[in-house]
XYZ file of C-alpha atoms in Angstrom:
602
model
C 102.258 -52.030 5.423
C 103.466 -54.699 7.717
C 100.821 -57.332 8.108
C 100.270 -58.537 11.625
C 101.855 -62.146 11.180
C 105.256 -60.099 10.411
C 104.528 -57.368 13.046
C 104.501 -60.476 15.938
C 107.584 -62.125 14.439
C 109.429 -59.162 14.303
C 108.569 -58.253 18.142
C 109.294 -62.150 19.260
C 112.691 -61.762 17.628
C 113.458 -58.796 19.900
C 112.385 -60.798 22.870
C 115.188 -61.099 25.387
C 116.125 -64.666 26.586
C 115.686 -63.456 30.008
C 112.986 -64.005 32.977
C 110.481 -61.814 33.092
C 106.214 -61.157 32.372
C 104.280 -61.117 28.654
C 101.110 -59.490 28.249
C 99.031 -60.303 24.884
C 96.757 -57.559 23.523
C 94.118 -57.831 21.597
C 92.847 -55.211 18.094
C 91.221 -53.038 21.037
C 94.325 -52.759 22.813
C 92.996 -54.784 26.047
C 94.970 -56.953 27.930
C 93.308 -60.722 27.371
C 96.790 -62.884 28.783
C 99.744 -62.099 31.169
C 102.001 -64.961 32.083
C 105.499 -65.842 33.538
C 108.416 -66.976 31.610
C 111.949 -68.258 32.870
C 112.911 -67.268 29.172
C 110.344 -64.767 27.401
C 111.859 -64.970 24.008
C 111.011 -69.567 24.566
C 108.053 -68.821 26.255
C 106.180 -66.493 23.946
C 107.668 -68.031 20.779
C 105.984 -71.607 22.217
C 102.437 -70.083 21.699
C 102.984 -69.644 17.720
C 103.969 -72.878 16.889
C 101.970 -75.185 14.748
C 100.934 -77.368 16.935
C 98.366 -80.213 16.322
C 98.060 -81.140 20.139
C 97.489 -77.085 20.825
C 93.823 -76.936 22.911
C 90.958 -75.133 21.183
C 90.956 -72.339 24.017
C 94.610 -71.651 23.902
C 94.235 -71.823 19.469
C 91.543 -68.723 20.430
C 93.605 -67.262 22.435
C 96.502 -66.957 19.778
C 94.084 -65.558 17.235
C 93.102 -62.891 19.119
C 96.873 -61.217 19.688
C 98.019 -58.218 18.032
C 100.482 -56.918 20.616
C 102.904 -58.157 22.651
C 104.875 -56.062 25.864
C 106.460 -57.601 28.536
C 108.969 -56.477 31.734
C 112.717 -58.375 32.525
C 112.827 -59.166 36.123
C 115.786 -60.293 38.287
C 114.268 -64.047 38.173
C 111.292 -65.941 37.618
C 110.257 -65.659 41.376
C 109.786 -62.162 40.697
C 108.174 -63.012 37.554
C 105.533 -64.636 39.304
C 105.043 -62.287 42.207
C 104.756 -59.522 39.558
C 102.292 -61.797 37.219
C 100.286 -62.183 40.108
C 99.860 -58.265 41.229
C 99.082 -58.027 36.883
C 96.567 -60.175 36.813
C 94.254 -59.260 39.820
C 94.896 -55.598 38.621
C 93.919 -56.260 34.727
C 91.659 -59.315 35.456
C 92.580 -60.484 31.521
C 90.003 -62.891 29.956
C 92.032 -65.992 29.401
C 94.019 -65.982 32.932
C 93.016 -68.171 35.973
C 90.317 -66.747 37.593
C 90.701 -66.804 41.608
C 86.902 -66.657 43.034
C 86.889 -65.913 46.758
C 83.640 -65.457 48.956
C 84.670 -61.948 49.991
C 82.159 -62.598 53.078
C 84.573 -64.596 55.301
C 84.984 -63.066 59.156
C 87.838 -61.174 59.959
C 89.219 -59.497 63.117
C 90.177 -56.000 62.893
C 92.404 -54.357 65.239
C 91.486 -50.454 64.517
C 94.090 -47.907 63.638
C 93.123 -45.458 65.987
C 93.939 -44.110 69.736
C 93.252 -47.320 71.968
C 92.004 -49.493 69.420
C 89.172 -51.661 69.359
C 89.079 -55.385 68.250
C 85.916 -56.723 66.627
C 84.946 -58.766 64.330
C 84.016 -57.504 60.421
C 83.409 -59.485 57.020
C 84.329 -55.876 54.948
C 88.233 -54.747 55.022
C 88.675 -51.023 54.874
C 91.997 -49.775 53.444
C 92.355 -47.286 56.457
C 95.701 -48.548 57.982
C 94.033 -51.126 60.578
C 95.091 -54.630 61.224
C 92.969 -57.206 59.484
C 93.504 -61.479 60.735
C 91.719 -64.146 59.026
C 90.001 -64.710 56.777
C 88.549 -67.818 59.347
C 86.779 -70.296 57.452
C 83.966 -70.171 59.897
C 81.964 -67.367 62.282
C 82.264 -70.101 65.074
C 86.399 -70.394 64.888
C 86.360 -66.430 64.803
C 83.917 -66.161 67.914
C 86.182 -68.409 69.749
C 89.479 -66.297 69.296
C 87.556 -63.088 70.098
C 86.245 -65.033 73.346
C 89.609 -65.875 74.242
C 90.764 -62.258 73.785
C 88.032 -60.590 75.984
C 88.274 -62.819 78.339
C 92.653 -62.736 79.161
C 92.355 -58.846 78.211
C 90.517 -55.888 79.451
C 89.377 -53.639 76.088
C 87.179 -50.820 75.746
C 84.386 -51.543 72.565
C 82.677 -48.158 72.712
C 83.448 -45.989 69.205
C 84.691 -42.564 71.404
C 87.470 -40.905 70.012
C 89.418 -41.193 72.689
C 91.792 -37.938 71.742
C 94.236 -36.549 74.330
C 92.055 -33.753 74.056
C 88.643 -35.086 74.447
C 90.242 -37.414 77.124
C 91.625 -33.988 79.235
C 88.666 -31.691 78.710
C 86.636 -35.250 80.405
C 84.014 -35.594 77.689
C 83.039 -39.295 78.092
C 82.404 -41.391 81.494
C 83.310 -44.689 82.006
C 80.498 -47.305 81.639
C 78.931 -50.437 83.161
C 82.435 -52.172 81.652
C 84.515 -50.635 83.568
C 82.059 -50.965 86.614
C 82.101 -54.927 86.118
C 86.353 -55.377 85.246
C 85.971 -55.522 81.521
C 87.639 -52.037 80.815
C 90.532 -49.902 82.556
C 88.560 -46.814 82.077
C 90.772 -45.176 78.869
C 87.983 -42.555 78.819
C 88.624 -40.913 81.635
C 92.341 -41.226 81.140
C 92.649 -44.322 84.155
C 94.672 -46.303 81.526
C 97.391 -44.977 79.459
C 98.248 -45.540 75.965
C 101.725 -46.989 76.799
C 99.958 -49.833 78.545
C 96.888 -50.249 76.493
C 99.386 -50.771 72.897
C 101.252 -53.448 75.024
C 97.859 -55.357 75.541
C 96.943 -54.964 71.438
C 100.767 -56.088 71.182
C 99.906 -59.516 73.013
C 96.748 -60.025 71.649
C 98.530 -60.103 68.053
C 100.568 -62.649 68.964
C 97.997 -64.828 70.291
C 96.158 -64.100 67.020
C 99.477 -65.286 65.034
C 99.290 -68.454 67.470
C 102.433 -67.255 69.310
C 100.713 -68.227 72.397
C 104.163 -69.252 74.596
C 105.259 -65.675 74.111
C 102.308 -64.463 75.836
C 101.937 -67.112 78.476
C 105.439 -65.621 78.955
C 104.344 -62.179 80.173
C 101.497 -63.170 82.158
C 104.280 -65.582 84.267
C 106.044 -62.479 84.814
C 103.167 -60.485 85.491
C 101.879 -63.157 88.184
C 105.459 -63.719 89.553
C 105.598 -59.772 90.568
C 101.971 -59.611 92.184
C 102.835 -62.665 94.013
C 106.037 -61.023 95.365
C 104.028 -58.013 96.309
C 101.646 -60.148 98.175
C 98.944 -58.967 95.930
C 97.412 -62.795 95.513
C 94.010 -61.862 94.327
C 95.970 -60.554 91.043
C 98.307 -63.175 90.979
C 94.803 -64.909 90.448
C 94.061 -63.735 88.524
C 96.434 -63.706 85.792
C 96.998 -67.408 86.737
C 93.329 -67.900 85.670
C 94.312 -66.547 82.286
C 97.283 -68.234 81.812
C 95.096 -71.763 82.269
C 92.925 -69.943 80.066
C 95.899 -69.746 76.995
C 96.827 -73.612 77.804
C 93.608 -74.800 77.302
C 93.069 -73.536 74.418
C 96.547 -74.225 73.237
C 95.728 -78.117 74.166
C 92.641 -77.638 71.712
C 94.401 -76.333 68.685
C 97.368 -78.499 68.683
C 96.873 -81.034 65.789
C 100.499 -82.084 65.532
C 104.002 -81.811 66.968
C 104.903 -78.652 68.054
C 108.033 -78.946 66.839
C 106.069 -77.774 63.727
C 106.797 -74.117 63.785
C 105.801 -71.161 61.524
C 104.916 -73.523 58.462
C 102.438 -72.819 55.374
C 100.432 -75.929 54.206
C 99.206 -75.959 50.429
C 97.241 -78.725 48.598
C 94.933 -78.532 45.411
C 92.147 -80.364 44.367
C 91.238 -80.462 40.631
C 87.876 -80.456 39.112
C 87.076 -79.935 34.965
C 87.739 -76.413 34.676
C 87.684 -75.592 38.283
C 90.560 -76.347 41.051
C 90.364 -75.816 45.042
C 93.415 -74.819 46.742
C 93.741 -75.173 50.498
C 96.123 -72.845 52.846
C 96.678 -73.641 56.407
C 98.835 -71.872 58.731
C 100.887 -73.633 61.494
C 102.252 -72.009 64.714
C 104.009 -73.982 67.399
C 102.118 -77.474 66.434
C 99.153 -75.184 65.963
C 96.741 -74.730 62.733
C 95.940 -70.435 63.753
C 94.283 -70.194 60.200
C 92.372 -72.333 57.555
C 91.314 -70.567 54.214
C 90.374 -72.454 50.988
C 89.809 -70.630 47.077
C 88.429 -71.608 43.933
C 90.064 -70.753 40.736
C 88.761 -71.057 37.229
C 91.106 -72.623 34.671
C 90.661 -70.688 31.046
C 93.709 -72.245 29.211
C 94.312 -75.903 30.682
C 96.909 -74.723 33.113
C 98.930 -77.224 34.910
C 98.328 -78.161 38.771
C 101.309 -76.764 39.019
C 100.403 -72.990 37.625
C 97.400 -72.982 39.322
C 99.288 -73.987 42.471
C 102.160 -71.044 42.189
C 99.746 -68.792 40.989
C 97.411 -69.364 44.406
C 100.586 -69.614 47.036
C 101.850 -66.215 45.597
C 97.958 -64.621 46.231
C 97.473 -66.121 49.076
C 101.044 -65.781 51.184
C 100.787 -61.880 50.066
C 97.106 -61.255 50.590
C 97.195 -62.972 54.032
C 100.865 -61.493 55.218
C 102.145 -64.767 55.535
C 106.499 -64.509 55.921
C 106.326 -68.448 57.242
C 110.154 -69.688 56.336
C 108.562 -73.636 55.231
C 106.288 -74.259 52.579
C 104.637 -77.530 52.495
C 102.643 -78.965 49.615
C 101.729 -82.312 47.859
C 104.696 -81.471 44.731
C 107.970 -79.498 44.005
C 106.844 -76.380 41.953
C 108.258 -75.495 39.100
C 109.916 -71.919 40.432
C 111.766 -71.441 42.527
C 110.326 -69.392 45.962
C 113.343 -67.586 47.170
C 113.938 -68.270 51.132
C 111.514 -70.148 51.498
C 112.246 -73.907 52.447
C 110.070 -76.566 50.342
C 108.835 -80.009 51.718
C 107.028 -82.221 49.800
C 106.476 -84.751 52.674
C 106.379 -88.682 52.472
C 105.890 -89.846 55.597
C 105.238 -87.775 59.219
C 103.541 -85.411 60.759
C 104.303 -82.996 57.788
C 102.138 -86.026 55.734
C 99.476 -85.808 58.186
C 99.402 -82.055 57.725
C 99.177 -82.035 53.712
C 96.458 -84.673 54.378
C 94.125 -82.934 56.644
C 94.636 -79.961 53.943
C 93.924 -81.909 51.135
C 90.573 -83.051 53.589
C 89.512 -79.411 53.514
C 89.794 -78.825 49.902
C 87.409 -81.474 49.687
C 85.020 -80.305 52.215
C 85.256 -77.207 50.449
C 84.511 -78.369 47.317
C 81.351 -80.597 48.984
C 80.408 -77.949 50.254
C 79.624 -75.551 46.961
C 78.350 -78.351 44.995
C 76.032 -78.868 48.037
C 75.035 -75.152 47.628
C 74.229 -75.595 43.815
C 72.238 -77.665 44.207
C 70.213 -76.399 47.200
C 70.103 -72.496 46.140
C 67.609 -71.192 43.805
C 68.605 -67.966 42.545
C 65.573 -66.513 41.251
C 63.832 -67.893 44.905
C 66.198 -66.062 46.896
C 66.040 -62.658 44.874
C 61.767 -63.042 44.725
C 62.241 -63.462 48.411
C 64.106 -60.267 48.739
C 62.037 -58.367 46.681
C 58.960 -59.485 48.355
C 60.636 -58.789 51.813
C 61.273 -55.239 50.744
C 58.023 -54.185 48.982
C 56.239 -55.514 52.688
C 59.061 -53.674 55.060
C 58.505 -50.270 52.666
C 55.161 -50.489 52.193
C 55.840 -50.028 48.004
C 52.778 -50.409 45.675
C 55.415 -53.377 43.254
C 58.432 -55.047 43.682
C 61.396 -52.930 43.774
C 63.341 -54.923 41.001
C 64.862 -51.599 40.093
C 66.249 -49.748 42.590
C 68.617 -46.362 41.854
C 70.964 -44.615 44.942
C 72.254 -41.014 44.792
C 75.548 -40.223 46.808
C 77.389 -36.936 47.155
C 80.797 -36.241 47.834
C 82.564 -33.023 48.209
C 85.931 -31.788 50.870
C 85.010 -28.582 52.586
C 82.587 -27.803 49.704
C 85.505 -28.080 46.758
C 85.085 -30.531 43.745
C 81.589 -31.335 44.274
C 80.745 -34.783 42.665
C 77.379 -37.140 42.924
C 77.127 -40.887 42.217
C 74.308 -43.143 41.333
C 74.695 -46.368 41.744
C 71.884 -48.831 40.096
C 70.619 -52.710 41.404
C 68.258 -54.907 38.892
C 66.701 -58.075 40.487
C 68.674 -57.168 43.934
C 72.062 -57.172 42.056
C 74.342 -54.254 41.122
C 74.175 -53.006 37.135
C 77.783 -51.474 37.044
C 77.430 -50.475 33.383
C 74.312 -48.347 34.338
C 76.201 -46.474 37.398
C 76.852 -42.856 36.553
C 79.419 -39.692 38.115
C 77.535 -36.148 37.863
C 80.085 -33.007 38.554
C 77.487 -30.642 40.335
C 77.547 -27.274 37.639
C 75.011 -25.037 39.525
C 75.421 -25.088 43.125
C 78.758 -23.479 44.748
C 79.579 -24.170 48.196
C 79.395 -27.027 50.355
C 75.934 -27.528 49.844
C 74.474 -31.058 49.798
C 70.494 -30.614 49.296
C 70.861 -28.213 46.362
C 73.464 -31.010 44.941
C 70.984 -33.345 45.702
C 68.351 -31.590 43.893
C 70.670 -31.349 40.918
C 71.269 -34.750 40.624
C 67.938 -36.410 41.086
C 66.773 -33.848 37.971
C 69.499 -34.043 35.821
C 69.061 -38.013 35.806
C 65.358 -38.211 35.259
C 64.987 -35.484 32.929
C 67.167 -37.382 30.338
C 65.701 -41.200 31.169
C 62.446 -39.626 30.267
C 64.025 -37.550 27.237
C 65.056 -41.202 26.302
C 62.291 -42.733 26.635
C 63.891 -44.949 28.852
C 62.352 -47.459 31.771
C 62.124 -45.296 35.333
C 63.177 -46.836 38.541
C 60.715 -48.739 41.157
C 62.531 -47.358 44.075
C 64.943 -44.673 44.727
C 67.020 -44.309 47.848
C 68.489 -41.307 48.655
C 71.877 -41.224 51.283
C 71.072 -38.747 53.624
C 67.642 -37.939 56.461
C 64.654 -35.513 55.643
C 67.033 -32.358 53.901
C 68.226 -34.631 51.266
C 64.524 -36.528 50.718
C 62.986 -33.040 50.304
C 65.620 -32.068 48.207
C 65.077 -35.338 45.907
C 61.263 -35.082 45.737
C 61.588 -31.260 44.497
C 62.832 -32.741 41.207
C 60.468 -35.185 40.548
C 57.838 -32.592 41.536
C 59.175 -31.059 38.788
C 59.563 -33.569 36.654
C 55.815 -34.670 37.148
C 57.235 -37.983 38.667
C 56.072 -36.866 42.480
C 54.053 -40.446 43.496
C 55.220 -42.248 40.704
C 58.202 -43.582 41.499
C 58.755 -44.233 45.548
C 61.517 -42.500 47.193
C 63.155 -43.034 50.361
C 66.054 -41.332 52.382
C 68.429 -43.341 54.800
C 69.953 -41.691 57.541
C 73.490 -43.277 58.364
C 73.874 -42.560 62.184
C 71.001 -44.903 63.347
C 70.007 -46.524 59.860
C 66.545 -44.749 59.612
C 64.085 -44.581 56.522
C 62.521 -41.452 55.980
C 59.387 -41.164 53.549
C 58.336 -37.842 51.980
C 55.972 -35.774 53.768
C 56.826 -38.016 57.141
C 58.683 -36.753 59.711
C 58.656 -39.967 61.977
C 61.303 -42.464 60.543
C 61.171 -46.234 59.887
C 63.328 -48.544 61.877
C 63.874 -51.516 60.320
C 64.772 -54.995 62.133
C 68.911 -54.062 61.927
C 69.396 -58.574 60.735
C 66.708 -58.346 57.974
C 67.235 -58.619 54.261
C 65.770 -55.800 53.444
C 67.506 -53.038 55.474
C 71.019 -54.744 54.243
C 69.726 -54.772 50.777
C 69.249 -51.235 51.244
C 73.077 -50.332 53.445
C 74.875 -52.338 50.436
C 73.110 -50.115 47.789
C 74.099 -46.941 49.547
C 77.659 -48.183 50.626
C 77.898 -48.835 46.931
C 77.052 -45.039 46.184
C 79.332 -44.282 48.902
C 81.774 -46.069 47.464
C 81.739 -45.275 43.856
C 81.467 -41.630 44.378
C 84.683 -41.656 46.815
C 86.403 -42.722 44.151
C 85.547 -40.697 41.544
C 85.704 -37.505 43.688
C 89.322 -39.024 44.591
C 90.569 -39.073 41.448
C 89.038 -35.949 40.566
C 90.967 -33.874 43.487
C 94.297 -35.606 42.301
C 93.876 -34.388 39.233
C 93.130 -31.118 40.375
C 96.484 -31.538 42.491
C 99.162 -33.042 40.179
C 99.742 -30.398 37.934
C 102.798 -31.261 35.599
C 104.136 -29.416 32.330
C 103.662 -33.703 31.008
C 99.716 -32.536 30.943
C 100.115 -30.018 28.327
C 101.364 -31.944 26.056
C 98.747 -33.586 23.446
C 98.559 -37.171 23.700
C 99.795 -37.269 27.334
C 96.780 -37.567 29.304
C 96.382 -37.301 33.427
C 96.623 -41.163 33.697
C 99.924 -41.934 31.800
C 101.341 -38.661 34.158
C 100.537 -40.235 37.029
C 102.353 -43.804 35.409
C 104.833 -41.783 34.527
C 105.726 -39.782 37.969
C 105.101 -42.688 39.848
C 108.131 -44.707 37.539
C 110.562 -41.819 37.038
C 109.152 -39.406 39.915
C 110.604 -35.890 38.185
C 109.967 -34.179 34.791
C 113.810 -34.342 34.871
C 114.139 -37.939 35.158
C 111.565 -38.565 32.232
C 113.418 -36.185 29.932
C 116.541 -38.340 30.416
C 115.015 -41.776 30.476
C 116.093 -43.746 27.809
C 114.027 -44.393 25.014
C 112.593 -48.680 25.637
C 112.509 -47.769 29.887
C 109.998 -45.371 28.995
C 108.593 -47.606 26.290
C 107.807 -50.582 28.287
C 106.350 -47.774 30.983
C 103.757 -45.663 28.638
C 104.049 -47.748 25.666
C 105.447 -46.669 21.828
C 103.035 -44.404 20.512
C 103.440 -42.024 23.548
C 107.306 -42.244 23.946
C 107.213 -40.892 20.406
C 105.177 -37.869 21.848
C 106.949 -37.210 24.713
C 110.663 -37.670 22.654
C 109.456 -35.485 19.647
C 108.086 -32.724 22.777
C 111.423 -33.060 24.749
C 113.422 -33.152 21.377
C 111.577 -29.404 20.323
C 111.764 -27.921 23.528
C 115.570 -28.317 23.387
């Protein structure tokens, strides 16, 4: 038996001297560490050294490793774009860990026909354009002012089909009547002209303002020319609009053009990093994080490690990169200043200012926010609004998902003390209803859970919400009638279209106040059902989809065929693949299974 000093000398030997990313595991096989390395076989080997000045954090840290992988790159830029993407999807123990208030105000331009632009703190992977974040509702507010007042939008949710549009199924409304609107609903605007206004009203977002100012020259120069002077008005209004605002947001020279702004701020174990955006002498976005250092990293780590998060996460291509040091890798075609003196200085500084601001501020918050106040609040709050008998400090949703009936699935979702309890959530595949058939699925669920909390003598809920109106409720309340639990535990149904309660044995629905605590206690609960059951009923259709000869082999599960297809994309191209490619793909153990199967069926 090789004992596991010898195994991890033997697999540092075999490291290449080349760039690339290390992941430690630990005896469970869990990724705790992934890091970047100019030269992995350097890099890895530094951890195991005796040394006397080695932290107590990084000593644990060394301890705890039983297996080392890692992936050659081209360079150690790609090294650290790749580290990044690694870490935020494996989360290990022992990296830096970014915490960002996932509540900052975007604006979304929709991906749909004649999209709509409004404002949204939740991103929703459905192909629309997201800006922001903006550090503030007010900065937001001000953009979207500035938008609805140069262009003329529509903000009603019609699906505004060619068909729906040609068989006349909506009327224009009191915006069109007052100027707001060109009347897309009843086909008086066309989609040519409608995508050209979203097109400008991108730029202005990016803070190419002079590009749009621009058009509307153009635009006024032509109306003018056709003697039509109350539009050349107009637009001329508008464009006074743009240069105001322009005079506003310029902060420094405008020779200052497409530029990213980075400073850090350290603190014990915690470190701010600022990000500001400049377009055309203007700052067009201000966003600040907080990471969490585990190991003692370096300002310099943290630093990379935020500019690669933040210049992907927030589409950022700028061409400069300014910030308060020279990192240590290189970012390839990307220009680095590290200014001295200048309005570049005066830009690191007033970054440098918002880090500490932002910093202020969540010490300020500490120290003024009670967290058990603010969840008795809620609680209270919700036991008046729903007329409950005790607080609803335990609080379990039911979901269901199914596509035209096929792979039925139900979530529930559970919240203790107003927060969620992810390791109490649950996925139920519906076994005695066929069909698209929601209340019977309902019905299935809502037993199937209670029967076995009381089997388990286990503590019942205060409050159950149910996603769906009266059919669902009904549904619900039939299995706790027979369960014996009818009036013991309260149950509610929410309706999505207008955000209704319904109570059993009530057919008049609550409205709650749409601002108060209580009714978004009660939307983030079901989203959360919503949201957890989508994605177990997702991967449960792809599996029922990607059928492969890989998933008949033992050992090979549906997970490593999906790595595997996704890497090599044919059966063919896996069979051929050489023996560390698939390795550092699927690991050893199951490149020994799927050699020894290829090796037989030959």
């Amino acid at each position: 038996m090789i004992s596991l000093k010898e195994n991890i000398t033997q697999i540092i030997k075999s490291l290449p001297g080349k760039a690339g990313v290390y992941q430690f595991f630990n005896n469970k096989g869990v990724i705790i560490y992934i890091g970047k390395a100019k030269n992995l076989k350097k890099r890895v080997s530094s951890y195991f050294k005796n040394d006397i000045n080695q932290s107590g954090k990084l000593k644990v840290l060394v301890k705890n490793i039983v297996d080392i992988q890692y992936i050659v790159v081209d360079n150690e830029y790609e090294a650290l774009l790749l580290e990044n993407n690694l870490i935020k999807k494996y989360q290990p123990r022992y990296n830096v860990l970014l915490k960002d208030d996932k509540t900052y105000p975007w604006i979304c331009i929709k991906n749909e026909k004649f999209p709509r632009v409004f404002p949204t703190r939740r991103i929703i992977k459905d192909g629309s354009d997201y800006f922001g974040p903006y550090a503030s509702g007010r900065m937001m507010n001000t953009m979207l002012d500035l938008i609805f007042q140069i262009f003329q939008l529509r903000t009603c949710n019609y699906n505004l089909s060619e068909e729906n549009i040609a068989r006349k199924k909506y009327r224009v409304c009191l915006k069109y009547h007052i100027g707001n609107c060109k009347g897309p609903c009843e086909g008086l605007q066309n989609e040519t002209e409608y995508n050209e206004t979203i097109s400008g009203i991108k730029e202005i977002i990016k803070g190419n303002i002079n590009s749009v100012q621009h058009q509307l020259k153009s635009a006024m120069k032509k109306f003018a020319d056709a003697y039509e002077f109350e539009k050349a008005q107009l637009v001329k209004e508008k464009i006074e609009l743009l240069q105001k605002y322009q005079s506003k947001s310029t902060v420094v020279s405008t020779s200052i053009s497409n530029v990213d702004v980075f400073s850090i701020l350290e603190d014990n174990d915690t470190a701010y990093v600022n990000f500001l955006k400049v377009v055309n002498g203007a700052i067009v976005q201000a966003h600040t994080v907080e990471l969490r250092k585990h190991l003692d990293e370096s300002p310099a780590q943290l630093l990379e490690y935020a500019i690669a998060d933040l210049r992907e996460r927030l589409h950022s291509n700028s061409g400069e990169i300014i910030l308060p040091f020279r990192p240590d890798v290189p970012f390839h075609d990307v220009k680095i200043t590290v200014p001295k003196k200048g309005d570049k200085k005066k830009l690191l500084e007033l970054s440098e200012k918002n880090a500490r601001y932002f910093k202020l501020d969540k010490e300020k918050q500490k120290e003024l926010v009670d967290p058990d106040r603010h969840v008795n609040r809620i609680m209270q709050q919700a036991m008046n609004d729903l007329h409950l008998g005790e607080l609803p400090d335990h609080i379990e949703c039911f979901d269901n998902s199914n596509t035209q009936g096929t792979h039925p699935v139900a979530a529930l979702v559970v919240f203790k003390n107003a927060r969620p309890e992810k390791s109490e959530y649950r996925h139920y595949n519906i076994k005695t209803v066929e069909g698209p058939n929601d209340f019977a699925s309902m019905e299935e669920v809502v037993y199937r859970r209670y029967k076995r909390l009381l089997e388990e003598n286990k503590p019942l809920p205060r409050l159950i919400v149910v996603d769906g109106g009266k059919g669902q409720l009904s549904s619900a309340v039939k299995s706790l009638e027979k369960l014996g639990l009818k009036g013991k535990i309260a149950v509610i149904g929410i309706a999505k279209k207008l955000e209704e309660i319904y109570f059993p044995g009530d057919n008049i629905p609550l409205y709650i106040d749409k601002k108060s605590e209580t009714l978004k206690l009660i939307q983030q609960i079901r989203d959360e059902a919503h949201r957890f059951g989508i994605t177990h009923h997702r991967q449960k259709r792809e599996k029922a989809t990607i059928k492969s000869v890989l998933t008949d082999i033992d050992g090979i599960g549906y997970k490593t065929v999906q790595k595997l297809l996704r890497k090599f994309k044919s059966v063919h191209n896996i069979e051929n693949a050489g023996y560390e490619e698939l390795k550092n793909t699927v690991g050893k153990q199951k490149t020994e299974i799927l050699k020894n199967y290829f090796k037989k069926k030959t």
